[in-house]
Short mmCIF file of C-alpha atoms in Angstrom, two decimals:
data_model
loop_
_atom_site.label_atom_id
_atom_site.label_comp_id
_atom_site.label_asym_id
_atom_site.label_seq_id
_atom_site.Cartn_x
_atom_site.Cartn_y
_atom_site.Cartn_z
CA UNK A 1 0.00 0.00 0.00
CA UNK A 2 3.00 2.35 -0.18
CA UNK A 3 2.90 5.61 -2.11
CA UNK A 4 5.29 6.84 -4.78
CA UNK A 5 8.69 8.06 -3.56
CA UNK A 6 8.76 11.81 -2.93
CA UNK A 7 11.67 14.19 -2.49
CA UNK A 8 12.24 17.06 -0.08
CA UNK A 9 14.38 18.83 -2.69
CA UNK A 10 11.55 19.06 -5.21
CA UNK A 11 12.84 22.52 -6.13
CA UNK A 12 16.15 20.96 -7.26
CA UNK A 13 14.62 18.03 -9.14
CA UNK A 14 11.22 19.32 -10.35
CA UNK A 15 11.60 16.76 -13.15
CA UNK A 16 10.50 14.17 -10.55
CA UNK A 17 7.25 16.08 -10.07
CA UNK A 18 6.14 17.25 -13.47
CA UNK A 19 7.11 16.40 -17.07
CA UNK A 20 6.39 20.05 -17.97
CA UNK A 21 9.81 20.98 -16.56
CA UNK A 22 11.44 19.25 -19.54
CA UNK A 23 13.65 21.83 -21.24
CA UNK A 24 12.86 24.37 -18.51
CA UNK A 25 16.52 25.32 -18.11
CA UNK A 26 16.84 26.46 -21.72
CA UNK A 27 19.89 24.26 -22.36
CA UNK A 28 20.99 20.80 -21.26
CA UNK A 29 21.27 19.58 -17.70
CA UNK A 30 22.19 16.34 -15.97
CA UNK A 31 21.67 15.56 -12.30
CA UNK A 32 21.24 12.96 -9.59
CA UNK A 33 19.72 12.91 -6.10
CA UNK A 34 20.02 10.36 -3.30
CA UNK A 35 17.49 10.12 -0.46
CA UNK A 36 18.19 8.10 2.72
CA UNK A 37 15.02 7.75 4.77
CA UNK A 38 14.80 6.68 8.44
CA UNK A 39 18.28 5.15 8.91
CA UNK A 40 17.59 4.85 12.66
CA UNK A 41 15.13 2.01 12.10
CA UNK A 42 16.02 -1.65 11.60
CA UNK A 43 15.45 -0.99 7.91
CA UNK A 44 15.67 2.08 5.72
CA UNK A 45 14.35 3.30 2.40
CA UNK A 46 16.90 4.54 -0.11
CA UNK A 47 15.70 6.38 -3.23
CA UNK A 48 17.67 7.73 -6.18
CA UNK A 49 16.56 9.99 -9.00
CA UNK A 50 18.53 10.67 -12.19
CA UNK A 51 17.59 13.06 -15.00
CA UNK A 52 19.01 14.20 -18.32
CA UNK A 53 17.18 17.27 -19.62
CA UNK A 54 17.38 19.03 -23.00
CA UNK A 55 15.86 22.06 -24.69
CA UNK A 56 15.29 21.82 -28.47
CA UNK A 57 15.17 25.37 -29.80
CA UNK A 58 14.13 24.41 -33.35
CA UNK A 59 10.90 22.80 -32.12
CA UNK A 60 10.22 24.92 -29.01
CA UNK A 61 10.25 21.70 -27.05
CA UNK A 62 11.83 20.05 -24.07
CA UNK A 63 12.69 16.37 -23.77
CA UNK A 64 14.19 14.51 -20.84
CA UNK A 65 15.03 11.06 -19.56
CA UNK A 66 14.42 10.26 -15.89
CA UNK A 67 15.25 7.16 -13.85
CA UNK A 68 13.71 6.57 -10.40
CA UNK A 69 14.95 3.80 -8.11
CA UNK A 70 13.88 2.81 -4.60
CA UNK A 71 15.32 0.05 -2.39
CA UNK A 72 14.14 -1.25 0.99
CA UNK A 73 17.25 -2.54 2.71
CA UNK A 74 15.92 -5.58 4.64
CA UNK A 75 13.47 -7.29 2.29
CA UNK A 76 15.43 -6.04 -0.74
CA UNK A 77 12.22 -4.84 -2.36
CA UNK A 78 13.31 -2.74 -5.34
CA UNK A 79 11.30 -0.40 -7.57
CA UNK A 80 12.72 1.12 -10.77
CA UNK A 81 11.03 3.28 -13.37
CA UNK A 82 12.38 4.89 -16.55
CA UNK A 83 10.40 7.77 -18.07
CA UNK A 84 10.62 9.81 -21.24
CA UNK A 85 9.07 13.27 -20.80
CA UNK A 86 8.11 15.75 -23.50
CA UNK A 87 6.91 19.35 -23.12
CA UNK A 88 5.92 21.94 -25.72
CA UNK A 89 6.83 25.56 -24.96
CA UNK A 90 4.10 28.11 -25.71
CA UNK A 91 4.69 31.88 -25.44
CA UNK A 92 1.39 33.30 -24.14
CA UNK A 93 2.59 36.90 -24.00
CA UNK A 94 5.74 38.94 -23.50
CA UNK A 95 6.03 37.77 -19.89
CA UNK A 96 3.99 34.56 -19.58
CA UNK A 97 4.90 31.05 -20.74
CA UNK A 98 2.89 27.82 -20.84
CA UNK A 99 4.32 24.27 -21.00
CA UNK A 100 1.89 21.35 -21.50
CA UNK A 101 3.59 17.95 -21.22
CA UNK A 102 3.19 14.18 -21.37
CA UNK A 103 5.22 11.36 -19.85
CA UNK A 104 5.55 7.69 -20.80
CA UNK A 105 7.43 5.23 -18.63
CA UNK A 106 8.24 1.60 -17.95
CA UNK A 107 8.22 0.43 -14.34
CA UNK A 108 9.61 -2.71 -12.70
CA UNK A 109 9.06 -4.04 -9.17
CA UNK A 110 11.27 -6.80 -7.77
CA UNK A 111 10.96 -8.46 -4.37
CA UNK A 112 13.80 -11.04 -4.49
CA UNK A 113 11.47 -13.90 -3.59
CA UNK A 114 14.38 -16.34 -3.91
CA UNK A 115 15.57 -15.10 -0.50
CA UNK A 116 12.37 -16.32 1.19
CA UNK A 117 12.05 -19.63 3.04
CA UNK A 118 9.01 -21.50 1.72
CA UNK A 119 7.14 -24.45 3.21
CA UNK A 120 8.31 -27.14 0.78
CA UNK A 121 11.95 -26.24 1.49
CA UNK A 122 11.63 -27.40 5.11
CA UNK A 123 12.36 -31.15 5.37
CA UNK A 124 11.23 -31.81 8.94
CA UNK A 125 12.00 -35.53 9.21
CA UNK A 126 15.59 -34.95 8.07
CA UNK A 127 16.05 -31.63 9.87
CA UNK A 128 17.38 -29.86 6.77
CA UNK A 129 16.48 -26.95 4.51
CA UNK A 130 16.23 -27.71 0.81
CA UNK A 131 17.60 -25.01 -1.52
CA UNK A 132 15.00 -25.72 -4.23
CA UNK A 133 11.27 -25.03 -4.16
CA UNK A 134 8.45 -25.94 -6.53
CA UNK A 135 6.35 -22.95 -5.45
CA UNK A 136 5.25 -21.24 -8.71
CA UNK A 137 5.28 -17.86 -6.97
CA UNK A 138 9.07 -17.77 -7.30
CA UNK A 139 8.71 -17.40 -11.06
CA UNK A 140 6.88 -14.10 -10.51
CA UNK A 141 9.69 -12.27 -8.73
CA UNK A 142 9.14 -9.07 -10.69
CA UNK A 143 6.30 -7.10 -12.22
CA UNK A 144 6.62 -4.79 -15.23
CA UNK A 145 4.09 -2.16 -16.24
CA UNK A 146 3.53 0.75 -18.62
CA UNK A 147 2.92 4.12 -16.93
CA UNK A 148 1.50 7.31 -18.46
CA UNK A 149 1.34 10.79 -16.94
CA UNK A 150 0.75 14.41 -17.91
CA UNK A 151 1.34 17.88 -16.54
CA UNK A 152 1.46 21.60 -17.19
CA UNK A 153 3.47 24.62 -16.09
CA UNK A 154 2.63 28.33 -16.39
CA UNK A 155 5.09 31.02 -15.32
CA UNK A 156 6.80 34.35 -15.75
CA UNK A 157 10.05 35.68 -14.33
CA UNK A 158 8.66 35.87 -10.78
CA UNK A 159 5.72 33.49 -10.44
CA UNK A 160 5.27 29.85 -11.40
CA UNK A 161 2.44 27.37 -10.98
CA UNK A 162 2.02 23.80 -12.22
CA UNK A 163 0.26 20.52 -11.82
CA UNK A 164 0.79 16.91 -12.79
CA UNK A 165 -0.98 13.58 -12.59
CA UNK A 166 0.94 10.29 -12.66
CA UNK A 167 -0.49 6.83 -13.39
CA UNK A 168 -3.26 8.04 -15.72
CA UNK A 169 -3.65 4.48 -17.02
CA UNK A 170 -3.76 3.02 -13.48
CA UNK A 171 -1.14 0.31 -14.18
CA UNK A 172 -1.38 -3.12 -12.58
CA UNK A 173 1.81 -3.92 -10.63
CA UNK A 174 0.77 -7.30 -9.24
CA UNK A 175 3.45 -9.99 -8.97
CA UNK A 176 0.89 -12.64 -10.03
CA UNK A 177 -0.31 -12.96 -13.62
CA UNK A 178 -3.95 -13.12 -12.55
CA UNK A 179 -3.56 -10.73 -9.60
CA UNK A 180 -4.51 -7.09 -9.29
CA UNK A 181 -2.48 -4.37 -7.60
CA UNK A 182 -3.50 -1.07 -9.15
CA UNK A 183 -1.15 1.91 -8.73
CA UNK A 184 -3.48 4.77 -7.93
CA UNK A 185 -3.14 8.21 -9.47
CA UNK A 186 -0.62 10.61 -7.96
CA UNK A 187 -1.68 14.28 -8.03
CA UNK A 188 0.78 17.12 -7.46
CA UNK A 189 0.04 20.84 -7.39
CA UNK A 190 3.09 23.07 -6.97
CA UNK A 191 4.19 26.66 -7.33
CA UNK A 192 6.37 29.45 -6.12
CA UNK A 193 7.11 33.16 -6.06
CA UNK A 194 10.46 34.90 -6.37
CA UNK A 195 10.96 38.22 -4.57
CA UNK A 196 14.08 40.05 -5.80
CA UNK A 197 15.71 42.47 -3.37
CA UNK A 198 17.58 45.64 -4.18
CA UNK A 199 21.25 44.98 -4.69
CA UNK A 200 23.10 46.61 -1.81
CA UNK A 201 26.38 45.99 -3.58
CA UNK A 202 27.02 45.78 -7.30
CA UNK A 203 28.22 42.17 -7.12
CA UNK A 204 25.60 40.83 -4.71
CA UNK A 205 22.27 39.27 -5.70
CA UNK A 206 19.44 38.63 -3.20
CA UNK A 207 16.32 36.57 -3.98
CA UNK A 208 13.68 35.25 -1.60
CA UNK A 209 11.73 32.22 -2.86
CA UNK A 210 8.42 31.05 -1.42
CA UNK A 211 7.52 27.56 -2.65
CA UNK A 212 4.86 24.92 -2.02
CA UNK A 213 4.20 21.39 -3.22
CA UNK A 214 0.93 19.55 -2.53
CA UNK A 215 0.75 15.81 -3.24
CA UNK A 216 -2.10 13.30 -2.95
CA UNK A 217 -2.27 9.57 -3.65
CA UNK A 218 -5.07 7.31 -2.47
CA UNK A 219 -6.11 8.35 1.08
CA UNK A 220 -2.82 10.10 1.82
CA UNK A 221 -1.77 13.68 1.13
CA UNK A 222 1.14 15.92 2.01
CA UNK A 223 2.11 19.53 1.52
CA UNK A 224 5.60 21.03 1.73
CA UNK A 225 5.63 24.79 2.18
CA UNK A 226 8.48 27.12 3.01
CA UNK A 227 11.00 29.62 1.77
CA UNK A 228 14.64 29.87 0.81
CA UNK A 229 17.00 32.82 0.59
CA UNK A 230 19.53 33.13 -2.22
CA UNK A 231 22.64 35.29 -1.73
CA UNK A 232 24.75 35.06 -4.87
CA UNK A 233 25.64 31.37 -5.22
CA UNK A 234 24.53 30.29 -1.74
CA UNK A 235 20.96 29.38 -0.78
CA UNK A 236 19.51 28.35 2.57
CA UNK A 237 16.00 27.92 3.96
CA UNK A 238 13.45 25.68 5.64
CA UNK A 239 10.20 23.91 4.76
CA UNK A 240 7.43 22.44 6.85
CA UNK A 241 5.85 19.11 5.89
CA UNK A 242 2.16 18.91 6.73
CA UNK A 243 -0.40 16.10 6.43
CA UNK A 244 -3.73 17.89 5.81
CA UNK A 245 -5.89 14.73 5.90
CA UNK A 246 -6.04 12.72 9.14
CA UNK A 247 -5.97 9.04 8.13
CA UNK A 248 -6.01 7.87 11.77
CA UNK A 249 -7.14 9.50 14.99
CA UNK A 250 -3.51 9.92 16.11
CA UNK A 251 -2.30 11.34 12.79
CA UNK A 252 0.12 14.26 13.07
CA UNK A 253 -0.54 17.45 11.12
CA UNK A 254 3.06 18.67 11.25
CA UNK A 255 5.37 15.74 10.49
CA UNK A 256 8.79 17.33 9.88
CA UNK A 257 10.81 20.52 9.57
CA UNK A 258 13.11 20.36 6.57
CA UNK A 259 16.35 22.36 6.50
CA UNK A 260 17.85 22.99 3.08
CA UNK A 261 20.99 24.49 1.59
CA UNK A 262 22.38 24.88 -1.93
CA UNK A 263 25.72 25.93 -3.37
CA UNK A 264 26.23 26.86 -7.04
CA UNK A 265 29.75 26.67 -8.42
CA UNK A 266 30.13 27.66 -12.04
CA UNK A 267 27.81 25.24 -13.84
CA UNK A 268 27.50 22.85 -10.91
CA UNK A 269 24.79 22.94 -8.26
CA UNK A 270 25.11 21.05 -4.95
CA UNK A 271 22.15 20.54 -2.61
CA UNK A 272 21.76 19.10 0.88
CA UNK A 273 18.65 18.76 3.03
CA UNK A 274 17.76 17.19 6.36
CA UNK A 275 14.20 16.41 7.50
CA UNK A 276 13.82 16.66 11.27
CA UNK A 277 10.86 14.47 12.21
CA UNK A 278 8.55 15.93 14.85
CA UNK A 279 5.98 13.11 14.82
CA UNK A 280 6.21 9.61 16.28
CA UNK A 281 9.12 9.01 13.87
CA UNK A 282 11.44 11.22 15.92
CA UNK A 283 13.85 8.36 16.70
CA UNK A 284 14.34 7.37 13.06
CA UNK A 285 17.22 9.87 12.50
CA UNK A 286 15.18 11.73 9.91
CA UNK A 287 15.75 11.94 6.18
CA UNK A 288 18.88 13.01 4.30
CA UNK A 289 19.08 14.12 0.69
CA UNK A 290 22.12 15.02 -1.41
CA UNK A 291 21.85 16.28 -4.99
CA UNK A 292 24.31 17.28 -7.72
CA UNK A 293 23.51 18.74 -11.13
CA UNK A 294 25.47 20.22 -14.02
CA UNK A 295 24.22 22.59 -16.73
CA UNK A 296 25.81 22.86 -20.16
CA UNK A 297 25.01 24.11 -23.64
CA UNK A 298 22.10 22.43 -25.40
CA UNK A 299 23.06 19.41 -27.45
CA UNK A 300 20.07 20.11 -29.73
CA UNK A 301 20.81 23.57 -31.08
CA UNK A 302 21.35 26.90 -29.37
CA UNK A 303 20.40 27.73 -25.78
CA UNK A 304 17.45 29.95 -24.93
CA UNK A 305 16.81 31.91 -21.77
CA UNK A 306 13.56 30.72 -20.20
CA UNK A 307 12.53 33.14 -17.40
CA UNK A 308 11.27 30.91 -14.62
CA UNK A 309 12.09 31.15 -10.92
CA UNK A 310 11.60 27.38 -10.63
CA UNK A 311 14.70 26.30 -12.60
#
């Protein structure tokens, strides 16, 4: 019953949220993010996200490849999905831009069933464990599925707003051929506002960003809201993670405070965040994320400046 992996640094990897960010940097960009969740428990969830993003000036389009991977350390449950995202860039006016987008992906779930001990492997009268099993379930150790999503993004130089919906086709991810395990739709509504400050010194740039990201899947929802301050190449800030819908009577509304920092060096961008849990998960040692990205000239024609405070 788990939900899709989500990332605290959604502002650094918006490609994980919305296919409409494809080509949003106006050139080419490559990046990776690692998320280590709850290392203080007997098990932990590790998620990685990779993206390769391109802007195609000739066709006013963006195209990107994304790879999402998640591993649970004890059961060795592993989820991997590869997506190809496409967005078309529409100039609504001098200041406003609109990016509709579509995403097509292939997902794979693997549970490593060969590490389980099944009933027919236990030879009681001989007191031994047989390595082989005739259980047909072992032949269904992975499940592959086609996944389709869509999204949009509208923005100017100061304000951006977007939405996306994953799993439009409600793929079946059951390990059994005749089973049913539908992946429910994942809705995300996100946006932000950039407030530029007067430059006190000729070589200093100040920007205050206010961002939010609302996500809902099945009965569960979450909203991240906060701000970050940019001073030249250094950014710092904090977000609050809230659970608007109470699934249980003891559900917490405020689940974590997330501290973030970014450092830009030439064409590199380095990000680090730490989620401090304030709910019953306080003893889990929180959540760590590290991200690295690199921007370079477009491999599909010339670069183009796309004025968006989200990229």
